[in-house]
Coordinates of C-alpha atoms and ligand atoms in Angstrom, one line a residue:
M1 CA 0.1 0.0 -0.1
R2 CA 1.0 3.3 -0.8
V3 CA 0.5 6.4 1.6
L4 CA 0.8 9.8 1.0
Y5 CA 1.3 12.0 4.5
W6 CA 0.4 15.6 4.4
F7 CA 2.1 17.8 7.3
R8 CA 0.4 20.8 8.1
R9 CA 0.5 22.1 11.8
D10 CA 2.4 18.9 13.1
L11 CA 5.6 19.7 12.0
R12 CA 7.7 17.1 13.6
A13 CA 9.0 13.2 13.0
F14 CA 8.5 12.3 16.8
D15 CA 5.2 11.6 18.9
N16 CA 3.0 12.4 15.7
R17 CA 0.0 10.5 16.0
A18 CA -1.3 10.6 12.4
L19 CA 2.4 10.0 11.2
S20 CA 2.7 7.2 12.8
E21 CA -0.6 5.7 12.2
A22 CA 0.3 6.5 8.2
S23 CA 3.7 4.5 8.5
S24 CA 1.8 1.4 10.4
T25 CA -0.5 1.0 7.3
S26 CA 2.4 1.2 4.9
D27 CA 6.2 0.1 4.3
R28 CA 6.8 3.2 3.0
V29 CA 5.4 6.7 3.1
A30 CA 5.6 9.8 1.1
A31 CA 5.7 13.0 3.0
V32 CA 4.7 16.4 1.7
Y33 CA 3.9 19.9 3.0
V34 CA 2.0 22.1 1.1
L35 CA 2.7 26.0 1.0
D36 CA -0.7 27.1 0.5
P37 CA -1.2 31.0 2.0
R38 CA -4.6 30.1 3.3
L39 CA -3.0 27.4 5.8
L40 CA -0.9 30.1 7.0
G41 CA -3.3 32.7 7.2
V42 CA -1.5 35.1 5.1
P43 CA -2.7 36.9 1.8
D44 CA 0.4 35.5 -0.4
L45 CA 4.0 34.2 0.5
A46 CA 5.6 37.4 -0.8
V47 CA 4.3 39.3 2.4
E48 CA 6.7 40.0 5.3
N49 CA 5.4 37.6 8.0
P50 CA 7.0 35.8 10.8
R51 CA 4.8 32.8 10.8
I52 CA 6.1 32.0 7.3
S53 CA 9.9 32.1 8.4
L54 CA 9.2 30.1 11.4
V55 CA 7.3 27.3 9.0
A56 CA 10.2 27.3 6.9
D57 CA 12.5 26.7 9.8
A58 CA 10.5 24.1 11.1
L59 CA 10.4 22.6 7.5
L60 CA 13.9 22.6 7.1
K61 CA 14.6 20.8 10.6
L62 CA 11.8 18.0 9.6
S63 CA 13.5 17.6 6.2
S64 CA 16.9 16.5 8.2
E65 CA 14.7 13.8 9.9
V66 CA 12.4 12.6 7.2
E67 CA 12.3 12.6 3.3
L68 CA 10.2 15.5 2.9
H69 CA 8.6 17.2 -0.4
V70 CA 7.4 20.9 -0.2
L71 CA 5.1 22.0 -2.9
H72 CA 3.8 25.3 -3.6
G73 CA 0.5 26.5 -4.5
R74 CA -3.3 25.9 -4.0
A75 CA -3.7 22.6 -1.9
P76 CA -6.3 20.8 -3.8
E77 CA -4.8 21.5 -7.1
V78 CA -1.4 20.3 -5.7
F79 CA -3.1 16.9 -4.6
E80 CA -4.9 16.8 -8.0
E81 CA -1.3 16.7 -9.9
L82 CA 0.4 14.3 -7.1
L83 CA -2.6 11.8 -7.3
G84 CA -2.7 12.0 -10.7
R85 CA 0.8 11.2 -11.1
Y86 CA 1.5 8.4 -8.5
R87 CA -0.7 5.6 -7.2
F88 CA -1.5 6.5 -3.8
N89 CA -4.4 4.2 -2.1
A90 CA -4.5 6.7 1.2
V91 CA -3.7 10.3 2.2
Y92 CA -3.2 10.8 6.0
T93 CA -3.1 14.0 7.8
A94 CA -3.6 15.3 11.2
K95 CA -7.4 16.5 11.9
P96 CA -7.7 20.0 11.4
I97 CA -8.6 22.5 14.1
S98 CA -9.2 25.3 12.4
W99 CA -11.7 26.8 10.2
S100 CA -9.5 27.8 7.4
E101 CA -7.8 24.4 7.3
E102 CA -11.0 22.6 7.7
E103 CA -11.7 24.4 4.6
V104 CA -8.7 23.6 2.5
V105 CA -9.1 20.2 3.9
D106 CA -12.4 19.6 2.8
E107 CA -11.4 20.9 -0.8
V108 CA -8.7 17.9 -0.6
R109 CA -11.3 15.4 0.4
E110 CA -13.0 16.0 -2.7
V111 CA -10.2 15.6 -4.7
C112 CA -9.3 12.4 -2.9
S113 CA -12.5 11.0 -3.8
R114 CA -12.9 12.0 -7.1
N115 CA -9.3 10.0 -7.6
G116 CA -10.9 6.7 -5.7
V117 CA -8.1 7.8 -2.7
K118 CA -9.2 7.6 1.1
L119 CA -8.3 10.5 3.2
V120 CA -7.8 9.7 6.9
E121 CA -7.6 12.3 9.5
V122 CA -6.3 11.6 13.1
V123 CA -6.6 13.6 16.1
D124 CA -3.6 14.8 17.5
N125 CA -1.8 17.7 19.0
V126 CA -4.5 17.9 21.6
L127 CA -4.6 16.1 25.2
V128 CA -8.1 15.4 24.6
D129 CA -10.1 15.0 21.7
P130 CA -12.6 17.7 21.9
S131 CA -15.4 15.4 20.7
R132 CA -15.2 13.4 23.9
I133 CA -16.1 16.5 26.2
K134 CA -19.7 16.5 27.5
P135 CA -21.6 19.7 26.7
V136 CA -20.3 22.3 29.3
G137 CA -20.8 26.1 29.3
T138 CA -17.7 27.3 31.8
F139 CA -14.0 26.9 31.8
T140 CA -14.1 25.2 35.3
A141 CA -16.8 22.3 34.4
F142 CA -14.4 21.9 31.1
Y143 CA -11.4 21.6 32.8
R144 CA -13.0 19.1 35.5
Q145 CA -13.8 16.7 32.6
W146 CA -10.5 17.5 30.6
R147 CA -8.5 16.4 33.6
K148 CA -9.7 13.1 33.6
L149 CA -9.7 12.5 29.8
V150 CA -6.0 13.3 29.6
D151 CA -4.4 11.0 26.9
T152 CA -0.6 11.1 27.1
E153 CA 0.4 7.8 25.5
R154 CA 3.1 8.7 23.3
V155 CA 4.3 7.0 19.8
G156 CA 7.6 6.7 18.8
R157 CA 9.7 8.4 16.0
V158 CA 9.0 7.4 12.5
R159 CA 12.4 6.8 11.4
R160 CA 13.7 8.1 8.1
D161 CA 14.2 4.9 6.2
R162 CA 10.4 4.5 6.0
F163 CA 9.8 7.4 3.8
A164 CA 9.6 7.0 -0.1
G165 CA 10.7 9.6 -2.6
V166 CA 8.2 11.6 -5.0
D167 CA 9.7 13.5 -7.8
A168 CA 9.5 16.9 -6.5
P169 CA 12.0 19.2 -4.9
S170 CA 13.3 19.6 -1.4
A171 CA 12.3 22.0 1.3
G172 CA 15.7 24.0 0.9
E173 CA 15.3 24.0 -2.8
V174 CA 11.7 25.5 -2.8
L175 CA 12.3 28.0 -0.1
R176 CA 15.1 29.3 -1.9
K177 CA 13.4 29.9 -5.2
L178 CA 10.4 31.7 -3.6
G179 CA 12.9 33.6 -1.4
I180 CA 11.8 32.7 1.9
D181 CA 14.5 33.5 4.3
T182 CA 14.4 31.6 7.2
R183 CA 17.2 34.0 9.1
R184 CA 14.1 35.9 9.6
V185 CA 13.5 33.9 12.5
W186 CA 16.2 35.4 14.7
L187 CA 14.1 35.2 17.8
W188 CA 11.9 32.0 17.0
S189 CA 13.7 29.0 15.9
V190 CA 12.4 25.5 16.3
D191 CA 15.7 24.5 17.9
W192 CA 15.2 27.3 20.6
G193 CA 11.8 26.0 21.1
L194 CA 12.8 22.3 21.5
R195 CA 15.6 23.4 24.1
R196 CA 13.1 25.5 25.9
V197 CA 10.8 22.4 26.6
E198 CA 13.5 20.8 28.6
L199 CA 14.8 23.7 30.4
F200 CA 12.0 25.9 31.0
D201 CA 11.3 26.1 35.1
Y202 CA 7.6 24.9 35.3
S203 CA 8.2 24.9 39.1
S204 CA 8.4 29.2 38.9
Y205 CA 5.4 29.5 36.3
S206 CA 2.3 30.3 38.5
R207 CA 4.7 32.8 40.6
L208 CA 6.0 34.7 37.5
R209 CA 3.8 34.1 34.7
D210 CA 1.8 37.4 35.1
Y211 CA 4.7 39.7 35.0
P212 CA 5.5 41.1 31.6
H213 CA 9.2 42.1 32.8
L214 CA 10.5 38.6 33.7
D215 CA 11.1 35.4 31.7
G216 CA 8.1 33.7 33.7
S217 CA 5.9 32.2 30.8
S218 CA 7.1 29.5 28.6
K219 CA 7.4 31.3 24.9
L220 CA 6.2 27.9 23.5
S221 CA 3.0 29.2 21.9
P222 CA 4.8 29.6 18.3
Y223 CA 6.0 25.8 18.5
I224 CA 2.7 24.5 19.8
S225 CA 1.0 26.3 17.0
V226 CA 3.4 24.6 14.0
G227 CA 3.5 21.3 16.1
A228 CA 7.2 21.3 16.3
I229 CA 6.9 20.2 19.7
S230 CA 4.8 17.6 21.2
I231 CA 2.0 18.6 23.7
R232 CA 2.2 15.4 25.4
E233 CA 5.6 15.6 26.2
L234 CA 5.0 19.3 27.3
Y235 CA 2.4 18.3 29.5
E236 CA 4.1 15.6 31.2
R237 CA 6.9 17.9 32.0
A238 CA 4.4 20.4 33.7
S239 CA 2.2 17.8 35.3
G240 CA 2.7 17.5 39.0
V241 CA 5.1 20.4 38.8
S242 CA 2.7 23.0 37.6
E243 CA -1.2 22.7 37.7
E244 CA -1.5 26.3 36.7
F245 CA 0.7 25.6 33.4
V246 CA -1.7 22.6 32.8
R247 CA -4.5 24.7 33.4
Q248 CA -3.4 27.0 30.3
L249 CA -2.8 24.2 28.1
A250 CA -6.7 23.5 29.0
W251 CA -7.8 26.9 27.9
R252 CA -6.4 25.9 24.7
E253 CA -8.4 23.0 24.2
F254 CA -11.2 24.8 25.7
Y255 CA -11.5 27.1 23.0
Y256 CA -11.0 24.1 20.5
Y257 CA -14.3 22.5 22.1
L258 CA -16.1 25.6 22.0
K259 CA -15.0 25.8 18.3
S260 CA -16.4 22.5 17.8
R261 CA -19.5 23.3 19.6
Y262 CA -20.1 26.7 18.3
P263 CA -18.6 26.6 15.2
W264 CA -19.9 30.3 14.1
M265 CA -17.9 31.9 16.8
R266 CA -15.1 32.6 14.1
R267 CA -16.8 36.0 13.8
L268 CA -20.0 36.1 15.9
E269 CA -20.4 36.7 19.5
L270 CA -20.7 33.7 21.9
K271 CA -22.9 36.0 24.0
P272 CA -26.3 36.3 22.1
R273 CA -26.7 39.6 24.4
M274 CA -23.5 41.2 23.4
R275 CA -24.2 40.7 19.5
G276 CA -25.2 43.9 17.2
I277 CA -23.2 46.5 19.6
E278 CA -22.8 49.7 17.4
W279 CA -19.1 50.0 17.3
E280 CA -17.5 53.4 16.7
N281 CA -14.4 52.4 15.4
D282 CA -12.8 56.0 14.8
E283 CA -10.4 55.6 12.1
H284 CA -7.8 58.1 14.1
L285 CA -8.0 56.0 17.5
V286 CA -7.7 52.8 15.5
E287 CA -4.5 54.0 13.5
A288 CA -3.1 55.3 17.2
F289 CA -3.7 51.9 18.3
K290 CA -2.0 50.3 15.8
E291 CA 0.9 52.7 15.8
G292 CA 1.3 52.3 19.4
R293 CA 0.6 56.2 20.1
T294 CA -2.5 55.9 22.2
G295 CA -0.5 57.8 25.3
Y296 CA -0.8 55.0 27.6
P297 CA 2.5 53.5 27.8
I298 CA 1.4 49.8 28.8
V299 CA -0.5 49.9 25.8
D300 CA 2.0 51.3 23.2
A301 CA 4.9 49.1 24.5
G302 CA 2.8 45.7 23.7
I303 CA 2.0 47.2 20.5
R304 CA 5.9 47.6 20.0
Q305 CA 6.6 44.5 21.6
L306 CA 4.2 42.7 19.0
K307 CA 5.8 44.4 16.0
S308 CA 9.4 43.9 17.0
E309 CA 9.2 40.4 18.4
F310 CA 5.6 39.2 16.6
W311 CA 4.6 38.1 20.1
I312 CA 3.0 39.5 23.3
H313 CA 3.2 38.5 26.6
N314 CA -0.1 37.3 27.9
R315 CA -1.1 40.1 30.4
V316 CA -0.2 42.8 28.3
R317 CA -2.3 41.1 25.3
L318 CA -5.4 41.4 27.7
V319 CA -4.5 45.0 28.6
V320 CA -4.0 45.6 25.0
A321 CA -7.4 43.8 23.8
N322 CA -9.3 45.3 26.4
F323 CA -8.1 48.9 25.6
L324 CA -8.9 48.5 22.1
V325 CA -12.7 47.4 22.6
K326 CA -13.7 48.9 26.3
D327 CA -11.9 52.4 26.0
L328 CA -11.6 52.8 22.2
H329 CA -14.8 51.1 21.3
V330 CA -13.8 49.3 18.4
D331 CA -15.1 46.2 17.1
W332 CA -13.2 43.2 18.5
R333 CA -12.9 41.7 15.2
I334 CA -10.7 44.6 13.7
G335 CA -8.4 43.6 16.6
E336 CA -8.4 40.1 15.8
D337 CA -7.4 40.9 12.3
F338 CA -4.7 43.1 13.4
F339 CA -3.2 40.0 15.7
R340 CA -3.4 37.8 12.8
E341 CA -1.1 40.1 10.8
Y342 CA 1.7 40.0 13.3
L343 CA 1.5 37.0 15.9
V344 CA 3.9 34.4 15.4
D345 CA 1.8 32.2 17.3
Y346 CA -1.2 33.1 15.5
D347 CA -3.9 30.4 15.9
E348 CA -7.4 31.3 14.3
V349 CA -9.2 29.4 16.9
L350 CA -7.2 31.0 20.2
N351 CA -7.3 34.4 18.7
A352 CA -10.8 34.3 18.0
G353 CA -11.6 33.2 21.5
N354 CA -9.3 35.2 23.2
W355 CA -10.5 38.2 21.5
Q356 CA -14.1 37.4 22.3
W357 CA -13.1 36.6 26.2
S358 CA -11.1 40.4 26.4
A359 CA -14.5 41.9 24.8
S360 CA -16.6 40.3 27.3
V361 CA -18.6 38.8 24.5
G362 CA -17.3 35.3 24.9
V363 CA -17.2 33.1 27.5
D364 CA -16.0 34.9 30.4
P365 CA -19.0 34.8 33.2
V366 CA -18.0 38.4 34.3
P367 CA -20.6 40.5 32.0
I368 CA -18.1 43.4 31.4
R369 CA -14.7 43.2 32.7
V370 CA -12.2 46.1 32.5
F371 CA -8.7 46.0 32.6
N372 CA -7.5 49.5 34.2
P373 CA -4.1 50.0 32.0
I374 CA -3.2 52.4 34.8
K375 CA -3.6 49.8 37.6
Q376 CA -2.2 46.9 35.4
V377 CA 1.2 49.0 35.5
E378 CA 1.2 49.4 39.0
K379 CA 0.6 45.5 39.6
Y380 CA 2.3 43.8 37.0
D381 CA 5.2 46.0 35.7
P382 CA 5.8 47.9 39.2
D383 CA 9.2 49.3 38.3
C384 CA 7.9 49.7 34.6
A385 CA 11.1 47.9 33.5
Y386 CA 8.6 46.1 30.6
V387 CA 7.6 49.6 29.4
K388 CA 10.8 51.2 29.5
K389 CA 12.2 48.4 27.5
Y390 CA 9.8 49.1 24.6
I391 CA 9.5 52.7 24.9
P392 CA 13.2 54.0 26.2
E393 CA 12.1 57.7 25.7
L394 CA 10.3 57.1 29.1
E395 CA 13.5 56.2 30.8
G396 CA 13.7 59.7 32.7
Y397 CA 10.2 59.4 34.3
S398 CA 9.2 57.6 37.6
C399 CA 6.9 54.3 37.3
R400 CA 4.1 56.1 38.9
E401 CA 4.3 59.0 36.4
I402 CA 4.7 56.6 33.2
A403 CA 1.6 54.6 34.9
D404 CA -0.8 57.1 34.9
P405 CA -0.3 59.5 32.3
L406 CA -4.1 61.2 32.9
T407 CA -2.7 62.6 36.1
H408 CA 1.1 63.0 35.0
K409 CA 1.9 64.7 31.8
L410 CA 5.2 62.8 30.1
R411 CA 6.6 65.5 28.1
G412 CA 7.7 64.5 24.8
Y413 CA 5.3 61.6 24.5
Y414 CA 1.9 61.1 23.2
E415 CA -1.3 62.8 25.2
P416 CA -3.5 60.0 25.9
V417 CA -6.1 59.5 23.2
V418 CA -9.1 58.9 25.7
D419 CA -9.8 59.2 29.3
H420 CA -9.7 55.7 30.5
Y421 CA -12.5 56.3 33.4
E422 CA -14.9 58.2 31.1
R423 CA -14.8 55.6 28.4
V424 CA -15.4 52.5 30.2
R425 CA -18.4 53.9 31.6
K426 CA -19.4 54.7 28.1
F427 CA -18.8 51.1 27.0
A428 CA -21.3 50.1 29.6
S429 CA -23.9 52.0 28.0
L430 CA -23.1 51.1 24.5
A431 CA -23.0 47.4 25.2
K432 CA -26.7 47.7 26.5
M433 CA -27.9 50.3 24.2
K434 CA -28.1 48.2 21.3
Ligands
FAD1 C1 -6.5 39.1 22.4 C2 -6.0 37.7 22.6 C3 -5.4 37.0 21.7 C4 -4.5 35.8 21.6 N1 -4.2 35.1 20.3 C5 -3.5 34.1 20.6 C6 -2.8 33.1 19.4 O1 -3.5 33.6 18.2 N2 -2.4 32.0 19.2 C7 -1.8 31.8 20.8 O2 -1.2 30.5 20.7 N3 -2.3 32.3 21.8 C8 -3.2 33.4 21.7 N4 -3.5 34.2 23.4 C9 -3.2 33.4 24.4 C10 -2.0 33.8 25.1 O3 -1.8 35.1 25.2 C11 -0.5 33.0 24.6 O4 -1.0 31.5 24.1 C12 0.3 33.1 25.4 O5 0.7 34.4 25.7 C13 1.5 32.5 24.8 O6 2.9 32.6 25.5 P1 3.6 31.2 26.2 O7 3.6 30.3 25.2 O8 4.8 31.9 26.9 O9 2.3 30.7 27.1 P2 2.4 30.0 28.5 O10 1.7 31.1 29.6 O11 3.8 29.4 28.9 O12 1.6 28.8 28.3 C14 1.6 27.8 27.6 C15 0.6 27.3 26.6 O13 -0.8 27.5 27.2 C16 -1.4 27.7 26.2 N5 -2.0 29.1 26.1 C17 -1.6 29.9 27.6 N6 -3.0 31.3 27.7 C18 -3.8 30.7 26.7 C19 -4.6 31.2 26.5 N7 -5.3 32.7 27.0 N8 -5.6 31.2 25.9 C20 -5.5 29.5 25.0 N9 -4.1 29.1 25.0 C21 -3.4 29.5 26.1 C22 -0.7 28.3 24.9 O14 -0.7 27.3 24.1 C23 0.9 28.4 25.7 O15 1.7 28.8 24.6 C24 -4.3 35.2 23.1 C25 -4.4 36.1 24.1 C26 -5.1 37.2 23.7 C27 -5.6 38.0 25.2

């Protein structure tokens, strides 16, 4: 039996269930990755985007371990060509966990069925198959079930000699031809991620995770999102050491569960009473936000971190997202699209779910949760080390002044674009007014 394996967001040869299942059904597996922009959430491959570089890095790493062929184009067309040229009995792949991926996989399924080839999807990259969760409405109830169902059984590495070649160029050749430069991943390389899984101090996580100036969170989200590390290995390292870390892994899967139950949450508010808000979407405020000149240093620092490192600390993501929605009265979907442009760890479902949560239109049981950008600095960046790292021009100011730009004028810096207190009061009526 000849089997074709389609890598997508599972870019590893070890502990890869779908790949392992494919190789158990056939002596030889031909492995491909298709550079289809839709799978990367980009308009085309020519754009400067950190995810393209990270995927390129992961593909080069993977091709040192398996015989991998990288093809470029729309996935259904690539498969039409491949299935016409070679005789495969089955195509194996990991089950998609995003709307865009599902759409692409559906198109490929059609091509497969037209060619009389079976498409087999294997659930992986989660600790619990979302379809095993009985209906729940809150994270706490989800977590209770999820914790009991966690499945950590690992599978072995698929050896290089189990792969067969197809007549297609290697990863390196394709990436070179497309001008995709993996050196752009100066900050985010798969080798760093693999070492980080081993070396991260899980025992300090709950104590340090909320402070953006410290190296207290794992920074593993980019590698989880492309599947370069094993979620089961990560769980095993954290379990028994940091329940808080395990809870975060569960949040990730809670959003996947919600997506499977409420597929329309991609663009529609989960809370029915929060639909149809008349967002102001003031263009000047949107621009000030996107350019990091709101006059609230913690918000602006977050945007500068996003644009320079393609990642933001979770605490600051919460502050920034809250500010856009509750202070600037901008539609959360605009924030969601903005993050998609820059985040190296962009995940369609996690991004939508977290933006909904931050906008108080999703699963947060608190009706309207407000993050005060002044108090957040006082509590989580008490020396302003984080703010000053990204906004060095504020070096000369005391942290008390930086934290509260409404009370203290920061000469030479942007004036606050809105009054936080006034705007959050107005948001409450905006949300109720509809
Ligand atoms: C507005 C907004 C948008 C976001 N968009 C994304 C996104 O596109 N992709 C993404 O991976 N995360 C997203 N997050 C969640 C979270 O901010 C990141 O997962 C986290 O900051 C990654 O850093 P870390 O790896 O150091 O996390 P750690 O604190 O070390 O946590 C370990 C892992 O748990 C998972 N995790 C942690 N927090 C969350 C969470 N709130 N929701 C879901 N999973 C979580 C991640 O896989 C993370 O790598 C978003 C959060 C907000 C508020």
